[in-house]
JSON list of C-alpha atoms and ligand atoms in Angstrom, two decimals:
[
{"chain": "A", "resi": 135, "resn": "UNK", "atom": "CA", "xyz": [-0.77, 23.50, -0.58]},
{"chain": "A", "resi": 136, "resn": "UNK", "atom": "CA", "xyz": [-0.06, 20.37, 1.51]},
{"chain": "A", "resi": 137, "resn": "UNK", "atom": "CA", "xyz": [-1.51, 19.71, 4.96]},
{"chain": "A", "resi": 138, "resn": "UNK", "atom": "CA", "xyz": [0.83, 19.42, 7.94]},
{"chain": "A", "resi": 139, "resn": "UNK", "atom": "CA", "xyz": [0.09, 15.69, 8.12]},
{"chain": "A", "resi": 140, "resn": "UNK", "atom": "CA", "xyz": [1.11, 15.18, 4.49]},
{"chain": "A", "resi": 141, "resn": "UNK", "atom": "CA", "xyz": [4.35, 17.08, 5.10]},
{"chain": "A", "resi": 142, "resn": "UNK", "atom": "CA", "xyz": [4.99, 15.09, 8.27]},
{"chain": "A", "resi": 143, "resn": "UNK", "atom": "CA", "xyz": [4.51, 11.72, 6.53]},
{"chain": "A", "resi": 144, "resn": "UNK", "atom": "CA", "xyz": [6.55, 12.89, 3.58]},
{"chain": "A", "resi": 145, "resn": "UNK", "atom": "CA", "xyz": [9.44, 14.08, 5.73]},
{"chain": "A", "resi": 146, "resn": "UNK", "atom": "CA", "xyz": [9.26, 11.17, 8.20]},
{"chain": "A", "resi": 147, "resn": "UNK", "atom": "CA", "xyz": [7.64, 8.29, 6.38]},
{"chain": "A", "resi": 148, "resn": "UNK", "atom": "CA", "xyz": [6.59, 5.46, 8.70]},
{"chain": "A", "resi": 149, "resn": "UNK", "atom": "CA", "xyz": [7.27, 1.79, 7.97]},
{"chain": "A", "resi": 150, "resn": "UNK", "atom": "CA", "xyz": [9.68, 2.21, 5.10]},
{"chain": "A", "resi": 151, "resn": "UNK", "atom": "CA", "xyz": [11.47, -0.99, 4.14]},
{"chain": "A", "resi": 152, "resn": "UNK", "atom": "CA", "xyz": [10.89, -4.62, 3.33]},
{"chain": "A", "resi": 153, "resn": "UNK", "atom": "CA", "xyz": [9.56, -7.63, 5.20]},
{"chain": "A", "resi": 154, "resn": "UNK", "atom": "CA", "xyz": [11.48, -10.83, 4.65]},
{"chain": "A", "resi": 155, "resn": "UNK", "atom": "CA", "xyz": [9.22, -13.78, 3.83]},
{"chain": "A", "resi": 156, "resn": "UNK", "atom": "CA", "xyz": [6.21, -11.49, 3.81]},
{"chain": "A", "resi": 157, "resn": "UNK", "atom": "CA", "xyz": [2.77, -13.10, 3.73]},
{"chain": "A", "resi": 158, "resn": "UNK", "atom": "CA", "xyz": [1.91, -10.91, 0.76]},
{"chain": "A", "resi": 159, "resn": "UNK", "atom": "CA", "xyz": [3.76, -8.48, -1.47]},
{"chain": "A", "resi": 160, "resn": "UNK", "atom": "CA", "xyz": [2.11, -6.15, -3.95]},
{"chain": "A", "resi": 161, "resn": "UNK", "atom": "CA", "xyz": [3.72, -3.92, -6.52]},
{"chain": "A", "resi": 162, "resn": "UNK", "atom": "CA", "xyz": [1.68, -1.40, -8.44]},
{"chain": "A", "resi": 163, "resn": "UNK", "atom": "CA", "xyz": [2.50, 1.33, -10.89]},
{"chain": "A", "resi": 164, "resn": "UNK", "atom": "CA", "xyz": [0.88, 4.50, -12.08]},
{"chain": "A", "resi": 165, "resn": "UNK", "atom": "CA", "xyz": [0.92, 4.42, -15.85]},
{"chain": "A", "resi": 166, "resn": "UNK", "atom": "CA", "xyz": [0.67, 8.20, -16.11]},
{"chain": "A", "resi": 167, "resn": "UNK", "atom": "CA", "xyz": [3.66, 9.27, -14.06]},
{"chain": "A", "resi": 168, "resn": "UNK", "atom": "CA", "xyz": [5.57, 5.98, -13.89]},
{"chain": "A", "resi": 169, "resn": "UNK", "atom": "CA", "xyz": [5.67, 6.00, -10.11]},
{"chain": "A", "resi": 170, "resn": "UNK", "atom": "CA", "xyz": [5.88, 2.63, -8.38]},
{"chain": "A", "resi": 171, "resn": "UNK", "atom": "CA", "xyz": [4.85, 1.42, -4.95]},
{"chain": "A", "resi": 172, "resn": "UNK", "atom": "CA", "xyz": [5.56, -1.91, -3.27]},
{"chain": "A", "resi": 173, "resn": "UNK", "atom": "CA", "xyz": [3.75, -3.00, -0.14]},
{"chain": "A", "resi": 174, "resn": "UNK", "atom": "CA", "xyz": [4.69, -5.89, 2.18]},
{"chain": "A", "resi": 175, "resn": "UNK", "atom": "CA", "xyz": [2.22, -7.45, 4.61]},
{"chain": "A", "resi": 176, "resn": "UNK", "atom": "CA", "xyz": [2.89, -9.81, 7.49]},
{"chain": "A", "resi": 177, "resn": "UNK", "atom": "CA", "xyz": [-0.41, -11.56, 8.24]},
{"chain": "A", "resi": 178, "resn": "UNK", "atom": "CA", "xyz": [-0.76, -13.97, 11.18]},
{"chain": "A", "resi": 179, "resn": "UNK", "atom": "CA", "xyz": [-2.80, -17.19, 11.29]},
{"chain": "A", "resi": 180, "resn": "UNK", "atom": "CA", "xyz": [-5.84, -15.27, 12.53]},
{"chain": "A", "resi": 181, "resn": "UNK", "atom": "CA", "xyz": [-5.78, -13.02, 9.50]},
{"chain": "A", "resi": 182, "resn": "UNK", "atom": "CA", "xyz": [-4.51, -10.01, 11.44]},
{"chain": "A", "resi": 183, "resn": "UNK", "atom": "CA", "xyz": [-1.98, -7.74, 9.77]},
{"chain": "A", "resi": 184, "resn": "UNK", "atom": "CA", "xyz": [0.90, -7.75, 12.21]},
{"chain": "A", "resi": 185, "resn": "UNK", "atom": "CA", "xyz": [3.26, -5.64, 10.17]},
{"chain": "A", "resi": 186, "resn": "UNK", "atom": "CA", "xyz": [3.30, -3.61, 7.01]},
{"chain": "A", "resi": 187, "resn": "UNK", "atom": "CA", "xyz": [6.17, -1.97, 5.18]},
{"chain": "A", "resi": 188, "resn": "UNK", "atom": "CA", "xyz": [6.50, -0.14, 1.91]},
{"chain": "A", "resi": 189, "resn": "UNK", "atom": "CA", "xyz": [8.87, 1.19, -0.66]},
{"chain": "A", "resi": 190, "resn": "UNK", "atom": "CA", "xyz": [7.77, 3.94, -2.97]},
{"chain": "A", "resi": 191, "resn": "UNK", "atom": "CA", "xyz": [9.60, 5.25, -5.98]},
{"chain": "A", "resi": 192, "resn": "UNK", "atom": "CA", "xyz": [7.44, 8.23, -6.51]},
{"chain": "A", "resi": 193, "resn": "UNK", "atom": "CA", "xyz": [6.30, 11.70, -5.71]},
{"chain": "A", "resi": 194, "resn": "UNK", "atom": "CA", "xyz": [5.89, 13.22, -2.26]},
{"chain": "A", "resi": 195, "resn": "UNK", "atom": "CA", "xyz": [2.16, 12.60, -2.16]},
{"chain": "A", "resi": 196, "resn": "UNK", "atom": "CA", "xyz": [2.73, 8.95, -3.03]},
{"chain": "A", "resi": 197, "resn": "UNK", "atom": "CA", "xyz": [5.26, 8.63, -0.21]},
{"chain": "A", "resi": 198, "resn": "UNK", "atom": "CA", "xyz": [2.94, 10.33, 2.28]},
{"chain": "A", "resi": 199, "resn": "UNK", "atom": "CA", "xyz": [-0.08, 8.23, 1.29]},
{"chain": "A", "resi": 200, "resn": "UNK", "atom": "CA", "xyz": [1.88, 4.96, 1.44]},
{"chain": "A", "resi": 201, "resn": "UNK", "atom": "CA", "xyz": [3.19, 5.90, 4.86]},
{"chain": "A", "resi": 202, "resn": "UNK", "atom": "CA", "xyz": [-0.30, 6.68, 6.15]},
{"chain": "A", "resi": 203, "resn": "UNK", "atom": "CA", "xyz": [-1.73, 3.56, 4.51]},
{"chain": "A", "resi": 204, "resn": "UNK", "atom": "CA", "xyz": [0.76, 1.32, 6.34]},
{"chain": "A", "resi": 205, "resn": "UNK", "atom": "CA", "xyz": [-0.22, 2.97, 9.62]},
{"chain": "A", "resi": 206, "resn": "UNK", "atom": "CA", "xyz": [-3.90, 2.42, 8.88]},
{"chain": "A", "resi": 207, "resn": "UNK", "atom": "CA", "xyz": [-3.68, -1.30, 8.00]},
{"chain": "A", "resi": 208, "resn": "UNK", "atom": "CA", "xyz": [-1.39, -2.35, 10.84]},
{"chain": "A", "resi": 209, "resn": "UNK", "atom": "CA", "xyz": [-3.26, -4.38, 13.45]},
{"chain": "A", "resi": 210, "resn": "UNK", "atom": "CA", "xyz": [-6.30, -4.66, 11.20]},
{"chain": "A", "resi": 211, "resn": "UNK", "atom": "CA", "xyz": [-8.06, -7.72, 9.86]},
{"chain": "A", "resi": 212, "resn": "UNK", "atom": "CA", "xyz": [-7.99, -8.38, 6.12]},
{"chain": "A", "resi": 213, "resn": "UNK", "atom": "CA", "xyz": [-11.60, -7.22, 5.87]},
{"chain": "A", "resi": 214, "resn": "UNK", "atom": "CA", "xyz": [-10.80, -3.97, 7.66]},
{"chain": "A", "resi": 215, "resn": "UNK", "atom": "CA", "xyz": [-7.73, -3.45, 5.49]},
{"chain": "A", "resi": 216, "resn": "UNK", "atom": "CA", "xyz": [-9.96, -3.58, 2.42]},
{"chain": "A", "resi": 217, "resn": "UNK", "atom": "CA", "xyz": [-11.76, -0.56, 3.82]},
{"chain": "A", "resi": 218, "resn": "UNK", "atom": "CA", "xyz": [-8.54, 1.45, 3.75]},
{"chain": "A", "resi": 219, "resn": "UNK", "atom": "CA", "xyz": [-9.44, 3.15, 0.50]},
{"chain": "A", "resi": 220, "resn": "UNK", "atom": "CA", "xyz": [-7.62, 6.05, -1.06]},
{"chain": "A", "resi": 221, "resn": "UNK", "atom": "CA", "xyz": [-10.39, 8.24, 0.33]},
{"chain": "A", "resi": 222, "resn": "UNK", "atom": "CA", "xyz": [-9.78, 6.96, 3.84]},
{"chain": "A", "resi": 223, "resn": "UNK", "atom": "CA", "xyz": [-6.05, 7.56, 3.45]},
{"chain": "A", "resi": 224, "resn": "UNK", "atom": "CA", "xyz": [-6.62, 11.07, 2.14]},
{"chain": "A", "resi": 225, "resn": "UNK", "atom": "CA", "xyz": [-8.98, 11.86, 4.98]},
{"chain": "A", "resi": 226, "resn": "UNK", "atom": "CA", "xyz": [-6.42, 10.65, 7.50]},
{"chain": "A", "resi": 227, "resn": "UNK", "atom": "CA", "xyz": [-3.93, 13.03, 5.87]},
{"chain": "A", "resi": 228, "resn": "UNK", "atom": "CA", "xyz": [-6.37, 15.97, 6.02]},
{"chain": "A", "resi": 229, "resn": "UNK", "atom": "CA", "xyz": [-6.71, 15.97, 2.26]},
{"chain": "A", "resi": 230, "resn": "UNK", "atom": "CA", "xyz": [-4.55, 16.22, -0.84]},
{"chain": "A", "resi": 231, "resn": "UNK", "atom": "CA", "xyz": [-4.55, 18.84, -3.59]},
{"chain": "A", "resi": 232, "resn": "UNK", "atom": "CA", "xyz": [-6.87, 17.72, -6.44]},
{"chain": "A", "resi": 233, "resn": "UNK", "atom": "CA", "xyz": [-4.00, 17.14, -8.87]},
{"chain": "A", "resi": 234, "resn": "UNK", "atom": "CA", "xyz": [-2.46, 14.70, -6.38]},
{"chain": "A", "resi": 235, "resn": "UNK", "atom": "CA", "xyz": [-5.53, 12.57, -5.73]},
{"chain": "A", "resi": 236, "resn": "UNK", "atom": "CA", "xyz": [-4.41, 9.95, -8.25]},
{"chain": "A", "resi": 237, "resn": "UNK", "atom": "CA", "xyz": [-1.24, 9.39, -6.19]},
{"chain": "A", "resi": 238, "resn": "UNK", "atom": "CA", "xyz": [-3.31, 8.15, -3.26]},
{"chain": "A", "resi": 239, "resn": "UNK", "atom": "CA", "xyz": [-4.78, 5.44, -5.50]},
{"chain": "A", "resi": 240, "resn": "UNK", "atom": "CA", "xyz": [-1.39, 3.74, -5.58]},
{"chain": "A", "resi": 241, "resn": "UNK", "atom": "CA", "xyz": [-1.55, 3.14, -1.82]},
{"chain": "A", "resi": 242, "resn": "UNK", "atom": "CA", "xyz": [-4.99, 1.54, -2.00]},
{"chain": "A", "resi": 243, "resn": "UNK", "atom": "CA", "xyz": [-3.99, -0.59, -4.96]},
{"chain": "A", "resi": 244, "resn": "UNK", "atom": "CA", "xyz": [-0.72, -1.64, -3.34]},
{"chain": "A", "resi": 245, "resn": "UNK", "atom": "CA", "xyz": [-2.65, -2.93, -0.31]},
{"chain": "A", "resi": 246, "resn": "UNK", "atom": "CA", "xyz": [-5.02, -4.80, -2.62]},
{"chain": "A", "resi": 247, "resn": "UNK", "atom": "CA", "xyz": [-2.13, -6.24, -4.64]},
{"chain": "A", "resi": 248, "resn": "UNK", "atom": "CA", "xyz": [-0.40, -7.46, -1.45]},
{"chain": "A", "resi": 249, "resn": "UNK", "atom": "CA", "xyz": [-3.64, -9.02, -0.19]},
{"chain": "A", "resi": 250, "resn": "UNK", "atom": "CA", "xyz": [-4.15, -10.60, -3.62]},
{"chain": "A", "resi": 251, "resn": "UNK", "atom": "CA", "xyz": [-0.67, -12.11, -3.41]},
{"chain": "A", "resi": 252, "resn": "UNK", "atom": "CA", "xyz": [-1.45, -13.41, 0.10]},
{"chain": "A", "resi": 253, "resn": "UNK", "atom": "CA", "xyz": [-4.70, -14.99, -1.14]},
{"chain": "A", "resi": 254, "resn": "UNK", "atom": "CA", "xyz": [-2.90, -16.60, -4.10]},
{"chain": "A", "resi": 255, "resn": "UNK", "atom": "CA", "xyz": [-0.14, -18.02, -1.90]},
{"chain": "A", "resi": 256, "resn": "UNK", "atom": "CA", "xyz": [-2.69, -19.51, 0.49]},
{"chain": "A", "resi": 257, "resn": "UNK", "atom": "CA", "xyz": [-5.21, -20.64, -2.09]},
{"chain": "A", "resi": 258, "resn": "UNK", "atom": "CA", "xyz": [-8.00, -18.57, -0.56]},
{"chain": "A", "resi": 259, "resn": "UNK", "atom": "CA", "xyz": [-10.51, -16.10, -1.88]},
{"chain": "A", "resi": 260, "resn": "UNK", "atom": "CA", "xyz": [-10.91, -12.76, -0.16]},
{"chain": "A", "resi": 261, "resn": "UNK", "atom": "CA", "xyz": [-14.45, -11.56, -0.62]},
{"chain": "A", "resi": 262, "resn": "UNK", "atom": "CA", "xyz": [-14.63, -8.23, -2.40]},
{"chain": "A", "resi": 263, "resn": "UNK", "atom": "CA", "xyz": [-11.04, -8.38, -3.62]},
{"chain": "A", "resi": 264, "resn": "UNK", "atom": "CA", "xyz": [-10.03, -8.61, -7.24]},
{"chain": "A", "resi": 265, "resn": "UNK", "atom": "CA", "xyz": [-6.60, -8.33, -8.80]},
{"chain": "A", "resi": 266, "resn": "UNK", "atom": "CA", "xyz": [-5.72, -4.63, -9.07]},
{"chain": "A", "resi": 267, "resn": "UNK", "atom": "CA", "xyz": [-5.38, -3.43, -12.66]},
{"chain": "A", "resi": 268, "resn": "UNK", "atom": "CA", "xyz": [-2.16, -1.62, -11.84]},
{"chain": "A", "resi": 269, "resn": "UNK", "atom": "CA", "xyz": [-0.56, -4.77, -10.39]},
{"chain": "A", "resi": 270, "resn": "UNK", "atom": "CA", "xyz": [2.83, -5.08, -12.04]},
{"chain": "A", "resi": 271, "resn": "UNK", "atom": "CA", "xyz": [4.29, -7.81, -9.88]},
{"chain": "A", "resi": 272, "resn": "UNK", "atom": "CA", "xyz": [4.39, -10.41, -12.66]},
{"chain": "A", "resi": 273, "resn": "UNK", "atom": "CA", "xyz": [8.00, -11.37, -13.24]},
{"chain": "A", "resi": 274, "resn": "UNK", "atom": "CA", "xyz": [8.94, -9.47, -10.09]},
{"chain": "A", "resi": 275, "resn": "UNK", "atom": "CA", "xyz": [11.78, -11.83, -9.26]},
{"chain": "A", "resi": 276, "resn": "UNK", "atom": "CA", "xyz": [13.75, -10.92, -12.36]},
{"chain": "A", "resi": 277, "resn": "UNK", "atom": "CA", "xyz": [13.04, -7.26, -11.90]},
{"chain": "A", "resi": 278, "resn": "UNK", "atom": "CA", "xyz": [15.60, -5.10, -10.23]},
{"chain": "A", "resi": 279, "resn": "UNK", "atom": "CA", "xyz": [14.91, -1.44, -9.78]},
{"chain": "B", "resi": 15, "resn": "LIG", "atom": "FE1", "xyz": [3.02, 9.83, -9.61]},
{"chain": "B", "resi": 15, "resn": "LIG", "atom": "FE2", "xyz": [2.18, 11.15, -7.55]},
{"chain": "B", "resi": 15, "resn": "LIG", "atom": "S1", "xyz": [2.87, 11.95, -9.40]},
{"chain": "B", "resi": 15, "resn": "LIG", "atom": "S2", "xyz": [2.18, 9.00, -7.84]}
]
């Protein structure tokens, strides 16, 4: 049911962890299943994503898609990172079973939420980016999960 790439990223997720003093952090949740994903971005002064890490409290497909998403945005510009859609992530993973497509949305939204946080912190507007609906980072500091 799962492609080899999905299994590989699930069993050996890349870039798991946190980035201290990250340029942007995004936390999103899937209201249906309750799964949560947090994405950290380290963005340099030229707007290049130097590093990306994630933590996912969720299903295997969510872990695999977050892992692939971090690989895809690393080294990219902000504009290019916006093109890392859930479709792009799924393609890179050689597909997901239809019932698991919604899981890949978390990865896309986590990237957007982290970029949104970066834009807020720096007082800039990123063209084509709006606050993700599933952004649950409000009151993040008090939250401990
Ligand atoms: Fe919740 Fe996959 S079942 S993200």
